[in-house]
Amino acid sequence: MRLTGKTAIVTGAASGIGRATVHLFASEGAKVLAVDLSAERLAEAHGGKDAIAVLAQDVGADDAGEAMVAAAFAHGGGLDIVMNNAGVAPTALAETMSNAEWDHTLNINLRAQFLLCRAAIPRLKQSKAGRIINIASVMAEETDYGLAAYCASKAGVAGLTRTLALELGKFGVTANYILPGAIQTGMTRQSFANEDIAKVWARKSPLRRLGEPTDIARAALFLASEDSAFVTGHGLVVDGGLTLRT
């Protein structure tokens, strides 16, 4: 029960990494606010669990940060952990990418993380162990065709998080980011449903498998708990060794 007495916000919580993290945090004693766009999907994922409250919210809206922090405080009486997990991954070559595609990707993947962190900082300062955990990607440091906006947004997450770590350290608040590799989530489901594609990516890992949402949730639990009390400004790669040969 490493999170007993803690209150957490997890975005992108209706499926994949977010859903797994909400369940793991709650099982470790936290009260969790699960945030996603769809109230119906949130209810399916987390309904009937006293430790979990749900909020249907567009994380990219201007007032989203304040709305999430208020809902978390109402649920748990405080705020100790923020996990920015919501994200999108459109693909388009830079030459043909529209302004709307670029703006939407940066809004959800980067600006929304900033909005929640900014709104949460006053509450996290009041916590005895405030934690910010932002989900980036191995593509924050690598690249591939069609990922100009995605890679830019995830590199931005890394820069944002390191700066938050510097600014908030004197208040006892840590800020870290996770760089997942090839993980079987809602975002990647369509690609990995193709058995040949799934096998190719599994072979890229020295562990010879794709990652599961629980793999990332366990890393998030480490960063949320006292086990990581002296870790801040760090990018934790959780990719099964995918990037060892790139």
PDB file of C-alpha atoms in Angstrom:
ATOM      1  CA  MET A   1       0.000   0.000   0.000  1.00  0.00           C
ATOM      2  CA  ARG A   2       2.593   2.506  -1.145  1.00  0.00           C
ATOM      3  CA  LEU A   3       0.102   5.288  -1.880  1.00  0.00           C
ATOM      4  CA  THR A   4      -2.100   5.171   1.209  1.00  0.00           C
ATOM      5  CA  GLY A   5      -3.481   8.616   1.983  1.00  0.00           C
ATOM      6  CA  LYS A   6      -2.508  10.031  -1.410  1.00  0.00           C
ATOM      7  CA  THR A   7      -4.779  11.606  -4.007  1.00  0.00           C
ATOM      8  CA  ALA A   8      -3.909  11.327  -7.695  1.00  0.00           C
ATOM      9  CA  ILE A   9      -5.098  12.571 -11.075  1.00  0.00           C
ATOM     10  CA  VAL A  10      -4.584  10.333 -14.122  1.00  0.00           C
ATOM     11  CA  THR A  11      -5.587  11.556 -17.585  1.00  0.00           C
ATOM     12  CA  GLY A  12      -6.306   9.356 -20.573  1.00  0.00           C
ATOM     13  CA  ALA A  13      -7.751   6.985 -17.995  1.00  0.00           C
ATOM     14  CA  ALA A  14     -10.442   5.093 -19.906  1.00  0.00           C
ATOM     15  CA  SER A  15      -8.088   2.620 -21.561  1.00  0.00           C
ATOM     16  CA  GLY A  16      -4.531   1.420 -21.943  1.00  0.00           C
ATOM     17  CA  ILE A  17      -1.810   2.919 -19.767  1.00  0.00           C
ATOM     18  CA  GLY A  18      -4.182   5.300 -18.007  1.00  0.00           C
ATOM     19  CA  ARG A  19      -6.658   2.609 -17.054  1.00  0.00           C
ATOM     20  CA  ALA A  20      -3.932   0.290 -15.792  1.00  0.00           C
ATOM     21  CA  THR A  21      -2.374   3.086 -13.751  1.00  0.00           C
ATOM     22  CA  VAL A  22      -5.662   4.129 -12.154  1.00  0.00           C
ATOM     23  CA  HIS A  23      -6.314   0.552 -11.050  1.00  0.00           C
ATOM     24  CA  LEU A  24      -2.779   0.087  -9.735  1.00  0.00           C
ATOM     25  CA  PHE A  25      -2.737   3.382  -7.842  1.00  0.00           C
ATOM     26  CA  ALA A  26      -6.114   2.587  -6.268  1.00  0.00           C
ATOM     27  CA  SER A  27      -4.935  -0.904  -5.281  1.00  0.00           C
ATOM     28  CA  GLU A  28      -1.961   0.745  -3.554  1.00  0.00           C
ATOM     29  CA  GLY A  29      -4.234   2.889  -1.402  1.00  0.00           C
ATOM     30  CA  ALA A  30      -4.663   6.113  -3.397  1.00  0.00           C
ATOM     31  CA  LYS A  31      -7.848   7.981  -4.131  1.00  0.00           C
ATOM     32  CA  VAL A  32      -7.757   8.561  -7.888  1.00  0.00           C
ATOM     33  CA  LEU A  33      -9.508  10.944 -10.250  1.00  0.00           C
ATOM     34  CA  ALA A  34      -9.725   9.197 -13.636  1.00  0.00           C
ATOM     35  CA  VAL A  35     -10.072  11.677 -16.503  1.00  0.00           C
ATOM     36  CA  ASP A  36     -10.973  11.054 -20.141  1.00  0.00           C
ATOM     37  CA  LEU A  37     -13.229  12.460 -22.850  1.00  0.00           C
ATOM     38  CA  SER A  38     -15.967   9.845 -22.647  1.00  0.00           C
ATOM     39  CA  ALA A  39     -18.105   9.491 -19.531  1.00  0.00           C
ATOM     40  CA  GLU A  40     -19.413   6.178 -20.844  1.00  0.00           C
ATOM     41  CA  ARG A  41     -15.954   4.662 -21.316  1.00  0.00           C
ATOM     42  CA  LEU A  42     -14.856   5.939 -17.915  1.00  0.00           C
ATOM     43  CA  ALA A  43     -17.855   4.304 -16.290  1.00  0.00           C
ATOM     44  CA  GLU A  44     -17.092   1.018 -18.042  1.00  0.00           C
ATOM     45  CA  ALA A  45     -13.455   1.140 -16.934  1.00  0.00           C
ATOM     46  CA  HIS A  46     -13.862   2.348 -13.354  1.00  0.00           C
ATOM     47  CA  GLY A  47     -17.505   2.256 -12.306  1.00  0.00           C
ATOM     48  CA  GLY A  48     -18.401   0.986  -8.849  1.00  0.00           C
ATOM     49  CA  LYS A  49     -14.996   1.564  -7.245  1.00  0.00           C
ATOM     50  CA  ASP A  50     -15.139   3.859  -4.216  1.00  0.00           C
ATOM     51  CA  ALA A  51     -11.498   4.871  -4.468  1.00  0.00           C
ATOM     52  CA  ILE A  52     -11.924   6.053  -8.056  1.00  0.00           C
ATOM     53  CA  ALA A  53     -13.861   9.135  -9.136  1.00  0.00           C
ATOM     54  CA  VAL A  54     -14.334   9.889 -12.830  1.00  0.00           C
ATOM     55  CA  LEU A  55     -14.418  13.143 -14.776  1.00  0.00           C
ATOM     56  CA  ALA A  56     -15.315  13.478 -18.453  1.00  0.00           C
ATOM     57  CA  GLN A  57     -13.101  16.344 -19.571  1.00  0.00           C
ATOM     58  CA  ASP A  58     -11.317  17.616 -22.674  1.00  0.00           C
ATOM     59  CA  VAL A  59      -7.816  18.002 -21.261  1.00  0.00           C
ATOM     60  CA  GLY A  60      -6.971  20.539 -23.946  1.00  0.00           C
ATOM     61  CA  ALA A  61      -9.646  23.037 -22.894  1.00  0.00           C
ATOM     62  CA  ASP A  62      -8.397  26.282 -21.378  1.00  0.00           C
ATOM     63  CA  ASP A  63     -10.029  25.605 -18.008  1.00  0.00           C
ATOM     64  CA  ALA A  64      -9.277  21.882 -17.900  1.00  0.00           C
ATOM     65  CA  GLY A  65      -6.455  22.113 -15.385  1.00  0.00           C
ATOM     66  CA  GLU A  66      -8.510  23.960 -12.812  1.00  0.00           C
ATOM     67  CA  ALA A  67     -11.492  21.641 -13.331  1.00  0.00           C
ATOM     68  CA  MET A  68      -9.401  18.514 -12.768  1.00  0.00           C
ATOM     69  CA  VAL A  69      -7.650  19.866  -9.698  1.00  0.00           C
ATOM     70  CA  ALA A  70     -10.958  20.932  -8.148  1.00  0.00           C
ATOM     71  CA  ALA A  71     -12.512  17.517  -8.805  1.00  0.00           C
ATOM     72  CA  ALA A  72      -9.505  15.700  -7.343  1.00  0.00           C
ATOM     73  CA  PHE A  73      -9.554  17.867  -4.229  1.00  0.00           C
ATOM     74  CA  ALA A  74     -13.268  17.236  -3.792  1.00  0.00           C
ATOM     75  CA  HIS A  75     -12.667  13.479  -4.082  1.00  0.00           C
ATOM     76  CA  GLY A  76      -9.592  13.105  -1.908  1.00  0.00           C
ATOM     77  CA  GLY A  77      -9.270  16.278   0.123  1.00  0.00           C
ATOM     78  CA  GLY A  78      -5.888  17.104  -1.362  1.00  0.00           C
ATOM     79  CA  LEU A  79      -3.629  16.445  -4.328  1.00  0.00           C
ATOM     80  CA  ASP A  80      -0.330  14.576  -4.249  1.00  0.00           C
ATOM     81  CA  ILE A  81       0.179  12.978  -7.663  1.00  0.00           C
ATOM     82  CA  VAL A  82      -0.449  14.215 -11.210  1.00  0.00           C
ATOM     83  CA  MET A  83      -0.005  11.835 -14.132  1.00  0.00           C
ATOM     84  CA  ASN A  84      -0.408  13.381 -17.564  1.00  0.00           C
ATOM     85  CA  ASN A  85      -1.075  10.413 -19.821  1.00  0.00           C
ATOM     86  CA  ALA A  86      -3.660  11.589 -22.379  1.00  0.00           C
ATOM     87  CA  GLY A  87      -2.242  11.801 -25.879  1.00  0.00           C
ATOM     88  CA  VAL A  88      -2.803  11.513 -29.603  1.00  0.00           C
ATOM     89  CA  ALA A  89      -0.562  10.127 -32.345  1.00  0.00           C
ATOM     90  CA  PRO A  90      -1.596  11.227 -35.850  1.00  0.00           C
ATOM     91  CA  THR A  91       0.756  10.508 -38.725  1.00  0.00           C
ATOM     92  CA  ALA A  92       1.375  12.845 -41.635  1.00  0.00           C
ATOM     93  CA  LEU A  93       4.455  13.910 -43.532  1.00  0.00           C
ATOM     94  CA  ALA A  94       5.523  17.431 -42.594  1.00  0.00           C
ATOM     95  CA  GLU A  95       4.982  18.573 -46.187  1.00  0.00           C
ATOM     96  CA  THR A  96       1.307  17.631 -46.111  1.00  0.00           C
ATOM     97  CA  MET A  97       0.475  18.143 -42.429  1.00  0.00           C
ATOM     98  CA  SER A  98      -2.276  20.679 -41.857  1.00  0.00           C
ATOM     99  CA  ASN A  99      -2.145  23.452 -39.281  1.00  0.00           C
ATOM    100  CA  ALA A 100      -5.072  21.782 -37.527  1.00  0.00           C
ATOM    101  CA  GLU A 101      -3.231  18.440 -37.202  1.00  0.00           C
ATOM    102  CA  TRP A 102      -0.130  20.135 -35.838  1.00  0.00           C
ATOM    103  CA  ASP A 103      -2.063  22.306 -33.400  1.00  0.00           C
ATOM    104  CA  HIS A 104      -4.227  19.445 -32.104  1.00  0.00           C
ATOM    105  CA  THR A 105      -1.215  17.218 -31.457  1.00  0.00           C
ATOM    106  CA  LEU A 106       0.714  19.920 -29.597  1.00  0.00           C
ATOM    107  CA  ASN A 107      -2.425  20.935 -27.700  1.00  0.00           C
ATOM    108  CA  ILE A 108      -3.232  17.487 -26.328  1.00  0.00           C
ATOM    109  CA  ASN A 109       0.286  16.088 -25.954  1.00  0.00           C
ATOM    110  CA  LEU A 110       2.063  19.156 -24.551  1.00  0.00           C
ATOM    111  CA  ARG A 111      -0.109  22.184 -23.804  1.00  0.00           C
ATOM    112  CA  ALA A 112      -2.625  20.093 -21.852  1.00  0.00           C
ATOM    113  CA  GLN A 113       0.172  18.734 -19.672  1.00  0.00           C
ATOM    114  CA  PHE A 114       1.319  22.263 -18.942  1.00  0.00           C
ATOM    115  CA  LEU A 115      -2.221  23.380 -18.088  1.00  0.00           C
ATOM    116  CA  LEU A 116      -2.720  20.601 -15.546  1.00  0.00           C
ATOM    117  CA  CYS A 117       0.725  21.003 -14.014  1.00  0.00           C
ATOM    118  CA  ARG A 118       0.266  24.761 -13.657  1.00  0.00           C
ATOM    119  CA  ALA A 119      -3.108  24.336 -11.974  1.00  0.00           C
ATOM    120  CA  ALA A 120      -1.824  21.556  -9.719  1.00  0.00           C
ATOM    121  CA  ILE A 121       1.363  23.223  -8.480  1.00  0.00           C
ATOM    122  CA  PRO A 122      -0.211  25.138  -5.562  1.00  0.00           C
ATOM    123  CA  ARG A 123      -1.804  21.915  -4.264  1.00  0.00           C
ATOM    124  CA  LEU A 124       1.338  19.848  -4.863  1.00  0.00           C
ATOM    125  CA  LYS A 125       3.345  22.342  -2.826  1.00  0.00           C
ATOM    126  CA  GLN A 126       0.997  21.623   0.080  1.00  0.00           C
ATOM    127  CA  SER A 127       1.642  17.884  -0.194  1.00  0.00           C
ATOM    128  CA  LYS A 128       4.432  16.293   1.800  1.00  0.00           C
ATOM    129  CA  ALA A 129       5.429  14.359  -1.321  1.00  0.00           C
ATOM    130  CA  GLY A 130       4.139  16.029  -4.478  1.00  0.00           C
ATOM    131  CA  ARG A 131       4.716  14.079  -7.673  1.00  0.00           C
ATOM    132  CA  ILE A 132       4.401  15.026 -11.355  1.00  0.00           C
ATOM    133  CA  ILE A 133       4.623  12.138 -13.836  1.00  0.00           C
ATOM    134  CA  ASN A 134       4.356  13.055 -17.509  1.00  0.00           C
ATOM    135  CA  ILE A 135       4.121  10.499 -20.295  1.00  0.00           C
ATOM    136  CA  ALA A 136       6.469  11.225 -23.169  1.00  0.00           C
ATOM    137  CA  SER A 137       7.694   8.544 -25.602  1.00  0.00           C
ATOM    138  CA  VAL A 138      10.928   7.067 -26.872  1.00  0.00           C
ATOM    139  CA  MET A 139      10.076   9.248 -29.874  1.00  0.00           C
ATOM    140  CA  ALA A 140      11.037  12.248 -27.749  1.00  0.00           C
ATOM    141  CA  GLU A 141      14.602  11.187 -28.566  1.00  0.00           C
ATOM    142  CA  GLU A 142      14.097   9.169 -31.765  1.00  0.00           C
ATOM    143  CA  THR A 143      11.954   9.733 -34.865  1.00  0.00           C
ATOM    144  CA  ASP A 144      10.151   8.073 -37.762  1.00  0.00           C
ATOM    145  CA  TYR A 145       8.349   9.097 -40.920  1.00  0.00           C
ATOM    146  CA  GLY A 146       5.170  11.088 -40.387  1.00  0.00           C
ATOM    147  CA  LEU A 147       5.843  11.900 -36.740  1.00  0.00           C
ATOM    148  CA  ALA A 148       6.946  15.546 -36.909  1.00  0.00           C
ATOM    149  CA  ALA A 149       4.184  16.802 -34.619  1.00  0.00           C
ATOM    150  CA  TYR A 150       4.263  13.764 -32.330  1.00  0.00           C
ATOM    151  CA  CYS A 151       8.036  13.825 -31.846  1.00  0.00           C
ATOM    152  CA  ALA A 152       8.028  17.587 -31.317  1.00  0.00           C
ATOM    153  CA  SER A 153       5.299  17.313 -28.698  1.00  0.00           C
ATOM    154  CA  LYS A 154       7.013  14.500 -26.806  1.00  0.00           C
ATOM    155  CA  ALA A 155      10.388  16.271 -26.849  1.00  0.00           C
ATOM    156  CA  GLY A 156       8.510  19.234 -25.432  1.00  0.00           C
ATOM    157  CA  VAL A 157       7.183  17.066 -22.610  1.00  0.00           C
ATOM    158  CA  ALA A 158      10.756  16.201 -21.664  1.00  0.00           C
ATOM    159  CA  GLY A 159      11.815  19.848 -21.615  1.00  0.00           C
ATOM    160  CA  LEU A 160       8.740  20.931 -19.670  1.00  0.00           C
ATOM    161  CA  THR A 161       9.231  18.229 -17.056  1.00  0.00           C
ATOM    162  CA  ARG A 162      12.911  18.934 -16.481  1.00  0.00           C
ATOM    163  CA  THR A 163      12.126  22.613 -15.950  1.00  0.00           C
ATOM    164  CA  LEU A 164       9.333  21.783 -13.499  1.00  0.00           C
ATOM    165  CA  ALA A 165      11.771  19.596 -11.575  1.00  0.00           C
ATOM    166  CA  LEU A 166      14.179  22.517 -11.294  1.00  0.00           C
ATOM    167  CA  GLU A 167      11.519  25.014 -10.256  1.00  0.00           C
ATOM    168  CA  LEU A 168       9.684  22.805  -7.764  1.00  0.00           C
ATOM    169  CA  GLY A 169      12.481  20.903  -6.074  1.00  0.00           C
ATOM    170  CA  LYS A 170      12.782  23.371  -3.204  1.00  0.00           C
ATOM    171  CA  PHE A 171       9.150  22.622  -2.340  1.00  0.00           C
ATOM    172  CA  GLY A 172       9.757  18.868  -2.163  1.00  0.00           C
ATOM    173  CA  VAL A 173       7.882  18.240  -5.431  1.00  0.00           C
ATOM    174  CA  THR A 174       9.458  15.866  -7.939  1.00  0.00           C
ATOM    175  CA  ALA A 175       8.786  15.902 -11.676  1.00  0.00           C
ATOM    176  CA  ASN A 176       9.730  13.006 -13.948  1.00  0.00           C
ATOM    177  CA  TYR A 177       8.688  11.656 -17.325  1.00  0.00           C
ATOM    178  CA  ILE A 178       8.306   8.176 -18.746  1.00  0.00           C
ATOM    179  CA  LEU A 179       9.393   7.235 -22.259  1.00  0.00           C
ATOM    180  CA  PRO A 180       7.361   4.168 -23.302  1.00  0.00           C
ATOM    181  CA  GLY A 181       8.392   2.051 -26.258  1.00  0.00           C
ATOM    182  CA  ALA A 182       6.088  -0.224 -28.261  1.00  0.00           C
ATOM    183  CA  ILE A 183       3.150  -0.701 -25.901  1.00  0.00           C
ATOM    184  CA  GLN A 184      -0.155  -2.406 -26.672  1.00  0.00           C
ATOM    185  CA  THR A 185      -2.603   0.407 -25.969  1.00  0.00           C
ATOM    186  CA  GLY A 186      -5.730   1.884 -27.497  1.00  0.00           C
ATOM    187  CA  MET A 187      -3.517   4.191 -29.532  1.00  0.00           C
ATOM    188  CA  THR A 188      -1.556   1.319 -31.083  1.00  0.00           C
ATOM    189  CA  ARG A 189      -4.289  -1.329 -31.157  1.00  0.00           C
ATOM    190  CA  GLN A 190      -5.033  -0.987 -34.856  1.00  0.00           C
ATOM    191  CA  SER A 191      -1.398  -1.408 -35.884  1.00  0.00           C
ATOM    192  CA  PHE A 192      -0.621  -4.273 -33.524  1.00  0.00           C
ATOM    193  CA  ALA A 193      -3.822  -6.087 -34.501  1.00  0.00           C
ATOM    194  CA  ASN A 194      -1.824  -6.964 -37.607  1.00  0.00           C
ATOM    195  CA  GLU A 195       0.082 -10.044 -36.436  1.00  0.00           C
ATOM    196  CA  ASP A 196       3.000  -9.408 -38.779  1.00  0.00           C
ATOM    197  CA  ILE A 197       3.467  -5.846 -37.529  1.00  0.00           C
ATOM    198  CA  ALA A 198       3.196  -6.989 -33.921  1.00  0.00           C
ATOM    199  CA  LYS A 199       5.857  -9.651 -34.480  1.00  0.00           C
ATOM    200  CA  VAL A 200       8.250  -7.176 -36.092  1.00  0.00           C
ATOM    201  CA  TRP A 201       8.030  -4.798 -33.149  1.00  0.00           C
ATOM    202  CA  ALA A 202       8.239  -7.607 -30.603  1.00  0.00           C
ATOM    203  CA  ARG A 203      11.462  -8.814 -32.250  1.00  0.00           C
ATOM    204  CA  LYS A 204      12.970  -5.331 -31.939  1.00  0.00           C
ATOM    205  CA  SER A 205      12.952  -5.723 -28.151  1.00  0.00           C
ATOM    206  CA  PRO A 206      15.653  -7.863 -26.521  1.00  0.00           C
ATOM    207  CA  LEU A 207      12.834  -9.184 -24.326  1.00  0.00           C
ATOM    208  CA  ARG A 208      11.055 -10.372 -27.501  1.00  0.00           C
ATOM    209  CA  ARG A 209       7.639  -8.996 -26.625  1.00  0.00           C
ATOM    210  CA  LEU A 210       5.517  -5.895 -26.870  1.00  0.00           C
ATOM    211  CA  GLY A 211       4.985  -3.862 -23.754  1.00  0.00           C
ATOM    212  CA  GLU A 212       1.730  -3.991 -21.806  1.00  0.00           C
ATOM    213  CA  PRO A 213      -0.015  -1.036 -20.109  1.00  0.00           C
ATOM    214  CA  THR A 214       0.852  -2.572 -16.748  1.00  0.00           C
ATOM    215  CA  ASP A 215       4.551  -2.238 -17.554  1.00  0.00           C
ATOM    216  CA  ILE A 216       4.155   1.537 -17.705  1.00  0.00           C
ATOM    217  CA  ALA A 217       1.787   1.633 -14.722  1.00  0.00           C
ATOM    218  CA  ARG A 218       4.412  -0.073 -12.560  1.00  0.00           C
ATOM    219  CA  ALA A 219       6.998   2.508 -13.593  1.00  0.00           C
ATOM    220  CA  ALA A 220       4.515   5.247 -12.727  1.00  0.00           C
ATOM    221  CA  LEU A 221       3.937   3.671  -9.311  1.00  0.00           C
ATOM    222  CA  PHE A 222       7.668   3.831  -8.607  1.00  0.00           C
ATOM    223  CA  LEU A 223       7.746   7.527  -9.537  1.00  0.00           C
ATOM    224  CA  ALA A 224       4.603   8.227  -7.490  1.00  0.00           C
ATOM    225  CA  SER A 225       5.834   6.494  -4.346  1.00  0.00           C
ATOM    226  CA  GLU A 226       8.449   7.217  -1.700  1.00  0.00           C
ATOM    227  CA  ASP A 227      10.742   4.773  -3.513  1.00  0.00           C
ATOM    228  CA  SER A 228      11.612   7.598  -5.921  1.00  0.00           C
ATOM    229  CA  ALA A 229      11.938  10.389  -3.344  1.00  0.00           C
ATOM    230  CA  PHE A 230      15.422  11.347  -4.610  1.00  0.00           C
ATOM    231  CA  VAL A 231      14.612  11.054  -8.330  1.00  0.00           C
ATOM    232  CA  THR A 232      13.593  14.195 -10.210  1.00  0.00           C
ATOM    233  CA  GLY A 233      14.048  15.643 -13.686  1.00  0.00           C
ATOM    234  CA  HIS A 234      14.540  12.106 -14.966  1.00  0.00           C
ATOM    235  CA  GLY A 235      13.317  10.457 -18.161  1.00  0.00           C
ATOM    236  CA  LEU A 236      12.604   6.801 -17.355  1.00  0.00           C
ATOM    237  CA  VAL A 237      12.800   4.662 -20.502  1.00  0.00           C
ATOM    238  CA  VAL A 238      10.400   1.707 -20.339  1.00  0.00           C
ATOM    239  CA  ASP A 239      10.802   0.090 -23.743  1.00  0.00           C
ATOM    240  CA  GLY A 240      11.996  -3.474 -23.194  1.00  0.00           C
ATOM    241  CA  GLY A 241      15.343  -2.446 -24.674  1.00  0.00           C
ATOM    242  CA  LEU A 242      13.786  -1.294 -27.959  1.00  0.00           C
ATOM    243  CA  THR A 243      16.139   1.659 -28.346  1.00  0.00           C
ATOM    244  CA  LEU A 244      19.348  -0.218 -27.602  1.00  0.00           C
ATOM    245  CA  ARG A 245      20.019  -0.766 -31.293  1.00  0.00           C
ATOM    246  CA  THR A 246      18.814   2.551 -32.698  1.00  0.00           C
TER     247      THR A 246
END
